[in-house]
Amino acid sequence: MAAAVESVQLILLVIAVRWADALHQGTPVQQQSYGYVVQIYGPKFLAAGSLFSARYVLTVAHCFKKNTKPEQLTVRAGYKWIAWEHRDRPVAGLVRHPKFSPQTLRNDIAVLKVKTAILHSRKIKYIGLCSKPLVRNTAAQPQEVAGWSLMQINQPLKSISVQVEATKNCEKWFPQLSGGVTCVATTKGEGLCYGDSGDPLITGGEVCGLAIAFRRCGDKRYPALFTDVHYHRAFISRAVLTLDKGKPKKPRG
C-alpha cells in the first residue's frame, strides 16, 4: 500500500509547510461567509479546521504527533488572515484517529475540543458534518475548498472550485488507496499546495472532506486526496463523547 502511494510522490500537506503557497491560484472570499474555517496553531500555524459546534473542531491527524498535548495547541476563529505564529483560544482535548497511518493515509482525521466556547457571530459560523456520502461522478455539482496561504500571510482566505472524482477514476491513479480517502480534481490549474492541511471540502453547506495530500502544486494531471468525513462519522461521534467525558482513553476506529 505504501509503495502505491509513494509511486506518485504524494506529499502530506504538513511537509515543508513553511516553504510554499497554499490553495494555488485560489480566489479571495469574504471571511464571514466561511466563518467555520478556523486556524490551528502550536504555536506556529499547523492546519485549518472546521468548527462544527461551539466547542469542537474537525481537522486532520497528520499535523499532530502521537505525544502532542492539547495545551500545546490553540484555535483562532473569525479572522480573514492567518499569522505565522499565534496564541489564541486554548485546546482542552485532542483525539487523533487511533488507526491513522501516515504511510497509507488511512484514517487521517482528528477532533479538537476548545476550553471555552467559540460563540456564533457575524464572523464566526458553524458548519454541519457531511450527512450523506459524496457523489463521485463528473455530473455532480462542483464543490469548493477553502484555505490560506502561509508564505503570503497578507493574502486573505481563498477558495477553489473542485470536482470529486468517480471511484473508478481514483482507482486508476491509486489502485490500492485506503477506504475513506477520496480523489478531488480541478481542471483550471488550481489546486492544493503546501500548508493546506485540513482545508475543508464543502458540499451542500456541509464539510465532507479534509485535505491531506497532493502530487504537485497546481498539477491538474493528478487529483488531490481528501479524508472522507461521512465515512468517519462514527469515529467523530465517539471522539466527541470521549472529549465530553474528559477521558484520556482514545475511541476505537
PDB file of C-alpha atoms in Angstrom, residues 24-25 160-161 185-191 218 220:
ATOM      1  CA  HIS A  24      -2.628  27.508  -5.607  1.00  0.00           C
ATOM      2  CA  GLN A  25      -4.370  30.276  -7.628  1.00  0.00           C
ATOM      3  CA  ILE A 160     -11.196  26.979  -5.325  1.00  0.00           C
ATOM      4  CA  SER A 161     -13.866  25.037  -7.190  1.00  0.00           C
ATOM      5  CA  ALA A 185      -9.605  17.304  -9.044  1.00  0.00           C
ATOM      6  CA  THR A 186      -9.666  20.668 -10.789  1.00  0.00           C
ATOM      7  CA  THR A 187      -9.228  21.451 -14.468  1.00  0.00           C
ATOM      8  CA  LYS A 188      -8.136  25.093 -14.204  1.00  0.00           C
ATOM      9  CA  GLY A 189      -4.632  24.705 -12.809  1.00  0.00           C
ATOM     10  CA  GLU A 190      -5.832  25.482  -9.311  1.00  0.00           C
ATOM     11  CA  GLY A 191      -5.247  23.046  -6.510  1.00  0.00           C
ATOM     12  CA  GLY A 218      -1.414  23.137  -9.328  1.00  0.00           C
ATOM     13  CA  LYS A 220      -4.034  19.100 -12.811  1.00  0.00           C
TER      14      LYS A 220
END
